[in-house]
Tab-separated table of C-alpha atoms in Angstrom:
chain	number	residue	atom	x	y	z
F	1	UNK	CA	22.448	-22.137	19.341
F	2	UNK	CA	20.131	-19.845	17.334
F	3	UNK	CA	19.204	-16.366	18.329
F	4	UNK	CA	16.033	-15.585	16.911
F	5	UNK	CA	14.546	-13.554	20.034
F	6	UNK	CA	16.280	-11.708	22.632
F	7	UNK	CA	13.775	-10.912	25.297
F	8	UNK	CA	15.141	-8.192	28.398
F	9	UNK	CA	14.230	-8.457	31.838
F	10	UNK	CA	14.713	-5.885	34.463
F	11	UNK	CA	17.093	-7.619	36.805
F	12	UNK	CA	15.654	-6.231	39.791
F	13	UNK	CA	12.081	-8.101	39.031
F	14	UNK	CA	13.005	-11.616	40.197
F	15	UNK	CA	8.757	-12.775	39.800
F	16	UNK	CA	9.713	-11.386	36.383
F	17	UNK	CA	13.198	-13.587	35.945
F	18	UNK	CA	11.928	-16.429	37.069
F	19	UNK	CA	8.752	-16.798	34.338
F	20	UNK	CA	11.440	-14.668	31.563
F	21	UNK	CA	12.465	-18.840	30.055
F	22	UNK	CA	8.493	-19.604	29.521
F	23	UNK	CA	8.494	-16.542	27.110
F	24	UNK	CA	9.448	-18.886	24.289
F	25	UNK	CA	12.592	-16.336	23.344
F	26	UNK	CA	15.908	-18.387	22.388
F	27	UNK	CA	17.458	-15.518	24.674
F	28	UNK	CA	16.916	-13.897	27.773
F	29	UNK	CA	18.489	-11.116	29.135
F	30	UNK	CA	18.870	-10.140	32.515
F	31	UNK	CA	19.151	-6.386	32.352
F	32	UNK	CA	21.168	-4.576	34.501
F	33	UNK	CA	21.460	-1.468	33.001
F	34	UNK	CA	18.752	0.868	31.069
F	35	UNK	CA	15.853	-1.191	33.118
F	36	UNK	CA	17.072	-0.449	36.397
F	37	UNK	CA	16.916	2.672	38.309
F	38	UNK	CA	20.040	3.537	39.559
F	39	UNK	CA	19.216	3.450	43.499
F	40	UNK	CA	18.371	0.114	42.205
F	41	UNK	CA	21.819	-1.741	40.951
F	42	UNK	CA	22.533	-3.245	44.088
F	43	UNK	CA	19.736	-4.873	44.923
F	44	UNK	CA	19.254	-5.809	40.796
F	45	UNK	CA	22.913	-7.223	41.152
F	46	UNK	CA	21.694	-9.127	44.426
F	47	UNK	CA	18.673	-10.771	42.954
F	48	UNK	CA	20.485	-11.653	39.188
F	49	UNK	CA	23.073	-13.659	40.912
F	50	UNK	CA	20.888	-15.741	43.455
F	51	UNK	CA	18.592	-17.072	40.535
F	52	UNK	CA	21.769	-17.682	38.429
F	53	UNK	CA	23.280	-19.494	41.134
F	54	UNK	CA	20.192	-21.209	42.418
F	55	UNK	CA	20.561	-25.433	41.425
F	56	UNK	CA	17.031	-25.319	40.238
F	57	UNK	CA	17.196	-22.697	37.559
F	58	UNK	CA	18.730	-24.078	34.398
F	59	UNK	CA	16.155	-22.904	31.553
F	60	UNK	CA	16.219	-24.308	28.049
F	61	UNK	CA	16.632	-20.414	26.496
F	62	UNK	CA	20.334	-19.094	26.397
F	63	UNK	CA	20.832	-17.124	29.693
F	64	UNK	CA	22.671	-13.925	28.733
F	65	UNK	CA	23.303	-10.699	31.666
F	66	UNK	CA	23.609	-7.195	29.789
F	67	UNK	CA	26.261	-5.362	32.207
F	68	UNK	CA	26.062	-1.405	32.858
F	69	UNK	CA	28.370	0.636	30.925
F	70	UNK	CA	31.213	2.689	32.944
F	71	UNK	CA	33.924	0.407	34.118
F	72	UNK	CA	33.194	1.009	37.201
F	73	UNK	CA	29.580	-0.040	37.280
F	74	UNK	CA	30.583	-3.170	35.401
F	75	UNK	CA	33.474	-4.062	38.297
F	76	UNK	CA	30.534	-4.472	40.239
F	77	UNK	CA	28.579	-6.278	38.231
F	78	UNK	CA	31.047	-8.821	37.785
F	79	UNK	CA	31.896	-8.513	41.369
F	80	UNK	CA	28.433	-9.639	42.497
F	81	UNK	CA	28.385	-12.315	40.172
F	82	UNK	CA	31.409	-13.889	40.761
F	83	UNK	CA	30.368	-13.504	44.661
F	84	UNK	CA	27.924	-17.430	43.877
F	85	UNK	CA	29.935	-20.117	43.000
F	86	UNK	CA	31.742	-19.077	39.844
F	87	UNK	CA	31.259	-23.153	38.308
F	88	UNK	CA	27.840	-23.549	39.252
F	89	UNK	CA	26.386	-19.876	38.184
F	90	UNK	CA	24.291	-19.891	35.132
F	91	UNK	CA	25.726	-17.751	32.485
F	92	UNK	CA	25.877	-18.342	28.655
F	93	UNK	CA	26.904	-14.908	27.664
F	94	UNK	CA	27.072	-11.308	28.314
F	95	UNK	CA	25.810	-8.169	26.916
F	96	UNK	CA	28.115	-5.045	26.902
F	97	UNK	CA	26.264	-1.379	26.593
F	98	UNK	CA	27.742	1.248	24.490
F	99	UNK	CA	30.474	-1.197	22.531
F	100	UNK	CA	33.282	1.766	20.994
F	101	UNK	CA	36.236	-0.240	19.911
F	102	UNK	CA	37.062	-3.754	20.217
F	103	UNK	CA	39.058	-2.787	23.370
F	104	UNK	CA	35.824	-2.531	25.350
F	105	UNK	CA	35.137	-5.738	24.460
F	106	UNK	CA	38.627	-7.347	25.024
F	107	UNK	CA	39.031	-5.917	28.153
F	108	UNK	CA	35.156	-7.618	29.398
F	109	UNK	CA	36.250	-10.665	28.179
F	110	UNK	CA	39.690	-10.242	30.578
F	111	UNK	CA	37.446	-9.452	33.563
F	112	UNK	CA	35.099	-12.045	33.169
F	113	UNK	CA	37.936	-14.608	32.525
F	114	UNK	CA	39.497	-13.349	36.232
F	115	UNK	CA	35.916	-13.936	38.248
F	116	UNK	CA	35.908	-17.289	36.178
F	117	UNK	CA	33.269	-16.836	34.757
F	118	UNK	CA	34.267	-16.527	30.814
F	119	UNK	CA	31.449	-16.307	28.451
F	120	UNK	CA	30.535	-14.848	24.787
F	121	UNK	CA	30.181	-11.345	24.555
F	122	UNK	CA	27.141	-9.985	22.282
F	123	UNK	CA	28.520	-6.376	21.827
F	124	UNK	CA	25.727	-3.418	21.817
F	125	UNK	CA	26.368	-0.761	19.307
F	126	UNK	CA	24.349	1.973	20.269
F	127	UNK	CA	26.474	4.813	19.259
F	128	UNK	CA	28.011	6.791	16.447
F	129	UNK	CA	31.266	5.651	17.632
F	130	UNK	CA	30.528	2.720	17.864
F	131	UNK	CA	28.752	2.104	14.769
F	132	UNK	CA	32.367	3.909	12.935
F	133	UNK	CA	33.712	0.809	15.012
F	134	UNK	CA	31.897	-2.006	14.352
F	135	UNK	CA	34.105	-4.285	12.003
F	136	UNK	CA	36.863	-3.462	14.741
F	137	UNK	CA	34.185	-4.598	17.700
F	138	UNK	CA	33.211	-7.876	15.512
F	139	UNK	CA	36.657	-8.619	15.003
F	140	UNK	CA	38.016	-9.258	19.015
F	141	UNK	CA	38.067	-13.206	20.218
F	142	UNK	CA	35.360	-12.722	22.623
F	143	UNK	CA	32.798	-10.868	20.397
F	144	UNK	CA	29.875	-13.971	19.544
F	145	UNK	CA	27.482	-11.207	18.225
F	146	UNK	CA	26.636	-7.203	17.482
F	147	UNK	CA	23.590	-5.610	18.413
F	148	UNK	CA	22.211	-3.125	17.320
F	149	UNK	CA	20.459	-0.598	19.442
F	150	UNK	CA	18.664	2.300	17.553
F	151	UNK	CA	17.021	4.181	20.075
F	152	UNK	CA	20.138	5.479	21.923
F	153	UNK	CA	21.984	5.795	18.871
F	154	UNK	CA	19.390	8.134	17.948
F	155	UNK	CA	19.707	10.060	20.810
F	156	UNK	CA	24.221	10.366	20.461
F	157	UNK	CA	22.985	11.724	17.255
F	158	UNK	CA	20.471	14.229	17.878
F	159	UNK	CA	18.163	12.391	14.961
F	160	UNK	CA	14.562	11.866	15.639
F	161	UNK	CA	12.842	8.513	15.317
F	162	UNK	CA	10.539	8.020	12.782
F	163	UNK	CA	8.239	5.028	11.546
F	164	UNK	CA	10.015	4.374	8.080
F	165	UNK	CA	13.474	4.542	10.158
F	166	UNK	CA	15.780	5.944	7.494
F	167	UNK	CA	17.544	8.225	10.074
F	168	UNK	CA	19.103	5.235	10.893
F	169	UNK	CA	19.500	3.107	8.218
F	170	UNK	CA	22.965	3.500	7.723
F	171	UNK	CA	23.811	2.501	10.907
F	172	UNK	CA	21.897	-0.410	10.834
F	173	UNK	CA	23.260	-1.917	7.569
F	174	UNK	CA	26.676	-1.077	8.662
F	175	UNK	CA	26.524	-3.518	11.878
F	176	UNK	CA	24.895	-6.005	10.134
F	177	UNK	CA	27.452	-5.675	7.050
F	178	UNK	CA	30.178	-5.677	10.321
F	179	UNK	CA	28.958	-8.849	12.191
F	180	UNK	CA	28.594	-10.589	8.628
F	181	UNK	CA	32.358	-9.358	7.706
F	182	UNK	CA	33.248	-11.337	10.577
F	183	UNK	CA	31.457	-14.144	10.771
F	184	UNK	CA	29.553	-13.134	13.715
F	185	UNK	CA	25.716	-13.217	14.715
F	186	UNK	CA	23.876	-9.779	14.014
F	187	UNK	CA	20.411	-8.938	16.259
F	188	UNK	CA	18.532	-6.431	15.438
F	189	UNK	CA	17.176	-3.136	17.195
F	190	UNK	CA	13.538	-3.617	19.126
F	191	UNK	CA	10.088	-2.302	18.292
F	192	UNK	CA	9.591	-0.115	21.673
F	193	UNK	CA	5.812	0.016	21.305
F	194	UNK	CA	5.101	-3.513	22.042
F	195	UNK	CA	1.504	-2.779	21.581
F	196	UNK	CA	1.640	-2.266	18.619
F	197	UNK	CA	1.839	-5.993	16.597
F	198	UNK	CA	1.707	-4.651	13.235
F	199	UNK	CA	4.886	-2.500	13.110
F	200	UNK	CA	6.736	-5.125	14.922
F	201	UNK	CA	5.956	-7.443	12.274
F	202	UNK	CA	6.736	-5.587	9.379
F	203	UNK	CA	9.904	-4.120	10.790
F	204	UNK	CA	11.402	-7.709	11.792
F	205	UNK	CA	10.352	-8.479	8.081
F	206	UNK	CA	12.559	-5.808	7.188
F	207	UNK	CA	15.288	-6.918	9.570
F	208	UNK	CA	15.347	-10.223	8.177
F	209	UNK	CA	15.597	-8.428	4.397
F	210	UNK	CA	18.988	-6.837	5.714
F	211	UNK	CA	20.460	-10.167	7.051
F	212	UNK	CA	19.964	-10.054	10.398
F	213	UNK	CA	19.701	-13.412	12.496
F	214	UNK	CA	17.634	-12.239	15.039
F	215	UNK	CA	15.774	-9.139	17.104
F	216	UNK	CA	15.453	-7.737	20.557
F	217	UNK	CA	12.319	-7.982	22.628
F	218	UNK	CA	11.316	-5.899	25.488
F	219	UNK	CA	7.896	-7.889	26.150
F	220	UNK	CA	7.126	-11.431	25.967
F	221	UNK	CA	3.973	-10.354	23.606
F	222	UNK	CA	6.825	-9.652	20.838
F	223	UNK	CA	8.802	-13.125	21.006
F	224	UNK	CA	6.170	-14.674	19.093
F	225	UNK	CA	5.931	-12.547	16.062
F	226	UNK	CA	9.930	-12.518	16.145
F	227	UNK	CA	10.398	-16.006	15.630
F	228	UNK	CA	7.710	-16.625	13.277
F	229	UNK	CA	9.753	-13.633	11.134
F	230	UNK	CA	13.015	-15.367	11.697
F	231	UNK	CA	11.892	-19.281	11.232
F	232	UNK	CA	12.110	-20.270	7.371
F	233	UNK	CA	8.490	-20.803	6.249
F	234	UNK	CA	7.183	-24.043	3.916
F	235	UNK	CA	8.079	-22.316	0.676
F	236	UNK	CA	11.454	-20.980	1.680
F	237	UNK	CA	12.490	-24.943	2.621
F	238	UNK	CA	10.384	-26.629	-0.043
F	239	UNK	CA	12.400	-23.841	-2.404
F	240	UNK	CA	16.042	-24.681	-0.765
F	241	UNK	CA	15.478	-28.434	-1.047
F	242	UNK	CA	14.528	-28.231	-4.925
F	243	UNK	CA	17.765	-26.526	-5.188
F	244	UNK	CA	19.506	-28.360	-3.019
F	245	UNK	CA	18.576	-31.921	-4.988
F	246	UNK	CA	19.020	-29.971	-7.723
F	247	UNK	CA	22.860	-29.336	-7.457
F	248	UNK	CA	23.267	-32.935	-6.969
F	249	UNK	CA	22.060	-33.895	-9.870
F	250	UNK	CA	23.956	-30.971	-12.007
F	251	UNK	CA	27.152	-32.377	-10.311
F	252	UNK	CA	26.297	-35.746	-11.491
F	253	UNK	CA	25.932	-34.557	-14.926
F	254	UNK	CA	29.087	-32.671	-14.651
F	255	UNK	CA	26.732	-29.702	-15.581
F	256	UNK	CA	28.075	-26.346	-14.059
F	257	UNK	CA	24.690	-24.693	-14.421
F	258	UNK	CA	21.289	-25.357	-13.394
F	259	UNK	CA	17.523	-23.788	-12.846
F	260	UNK	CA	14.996	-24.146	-10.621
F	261	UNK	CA	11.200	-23.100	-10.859
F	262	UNK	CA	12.768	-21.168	-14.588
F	263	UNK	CA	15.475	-19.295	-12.577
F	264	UNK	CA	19.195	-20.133	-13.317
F	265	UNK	CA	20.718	-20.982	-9.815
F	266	UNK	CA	24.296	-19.769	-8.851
F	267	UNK	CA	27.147	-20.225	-5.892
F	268	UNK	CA	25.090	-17.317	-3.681
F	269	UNK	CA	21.556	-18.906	-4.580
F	270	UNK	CA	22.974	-22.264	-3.273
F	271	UNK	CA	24.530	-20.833	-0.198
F	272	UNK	CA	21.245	-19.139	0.554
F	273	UNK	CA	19.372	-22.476	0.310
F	274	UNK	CA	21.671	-24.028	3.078
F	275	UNK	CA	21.731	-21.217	5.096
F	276	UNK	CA	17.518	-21.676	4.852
F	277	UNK	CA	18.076	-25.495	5.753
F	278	UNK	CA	20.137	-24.878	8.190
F	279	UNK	CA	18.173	-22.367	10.013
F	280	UNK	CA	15.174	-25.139	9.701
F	281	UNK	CA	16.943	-27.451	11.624
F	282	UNK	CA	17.901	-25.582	14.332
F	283	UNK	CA	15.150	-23.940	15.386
F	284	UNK	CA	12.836	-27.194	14.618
């Protein structure tokens, strides 16, 4: 499973649901939290768990619900899911709000287990707690991924957004420094101006340069440029497979060093060219 793109859909949309898989994202999530008005949870619970339990709906993209955030609202959440047919409901993961400690996500993973319906959790850190938590979040059973969400962190803080982003920076390299601790999946903040192509393209650019696997989406305009920035390109797999044939033939030489292209190639070069090759295949 690769997570390049992670595209949200307001749960109580269902013409919106239904078209969310033809978006191209590896991910979609059925949002029933920030995108739904609260005198709309109900019905957004109603209409996530008839599609998910409907026979017909099994889309190719991973199908992942992001869950309110009191424990309370997500009772119900998990209530109304686990009202279909707990074996036959369609649901690859879910997406917990407002991760603090890996408690939160321990005791999701116990409630889900209960409805039957146990799943990987992608944890949202979108806090200054939670950010001071993250290795502790990565680290529970149950946690598949960290996300990172910028715009309410922003907000706990008091900071104000800004283009270049360096208000939080920190934060950001600390979840993805977390997840990688861990050997979890990392996904990146979203671009909230989906208009505007440009910025969304340089700052996934810049989310791949920190290590990131993958990005969030809040339009189906942005999946596009996401994948593009998270799918190796010609020269990045032409580059890994000189390496890679490289290697072989220093290890048949019983040569411990080697270059490639005039640049002397070590254990972290290698690992980066089959990480590349890797990535290639999966999302070929």
């Amino acid at each position: 499973m690769v997570r390049r793109s992670l595209l949200f859909t307001p749960g109580d949309r269902p013409e919106m649901l239904r078209k969310a898989p033809d978006s191209g994202a590896d991910a979609i999530v059925f949002d029933l939290e920030d995108a739904v008005s609260p005198g709309h949870k109900d019905e957004a619970r109603e209409v996530v768990r008839d599609l998910l339990s409907d026979p017909g709906f099994d889309p190719d993209p991973e199908v992942c619900v992001r869950v309110n955030a009191t424990s309370d609202a997500i009772e119900r959440d998990l209530d109304a899911l686990a009202g279909a047919d707990a074996e036959a409901i369609r649901l690859d993961s879910v997406m917990l709000p407002k991760a603090t400690a890996g408690a939160d996500v321990h005791e999701l993973s116990r409630d889900l287990e209960e409805r039957g319906l146990a799943c990987p959790v992608l944890a949202l850190i979108e806090n200054a707690a939670g950010v001071l938590a993250a290795p502790e979040i990565a680290g529970a059973d149950a946690t598949d991924a960290l996300v990172f969400g910028a715009e309410d962190l922003s907000a706990d803080l008091g900071a104000t957004r800004t283009r270049e982003g360096t208000e939080v920076l920190y934060a950001r390299e600390r979840v993805v420094l977390a997840a990688a601790a861990r050997d979890c999946e990392a996904i990146d903040t979203l671009v909230t101006d989906f208009g505007d192509g440009e910025r969304l393209r340089e700052d996934a650019a810049f989310s791949v340069q920190l290590g990131y696997d993958g990005k969030l989406a809040i339009h189906p305009a942005q999946v596009e440029p996401i994948n593009e920035a998270f799918s190796p390109d010609p020269d990045e797999i032409e580059w890994a497979e000189r390496v890679l044939e490289a290697e072989r033939e220093a290890e048949e030489a019983n040569r411990g060093v080697f270059e490639v292209d005039g640049e002397m190639i070590d254990a972290p070069l290698i690992a980066q060219a089959e990480r590349i090759l890797e990535r290639a295949r999966v999302v070929d």
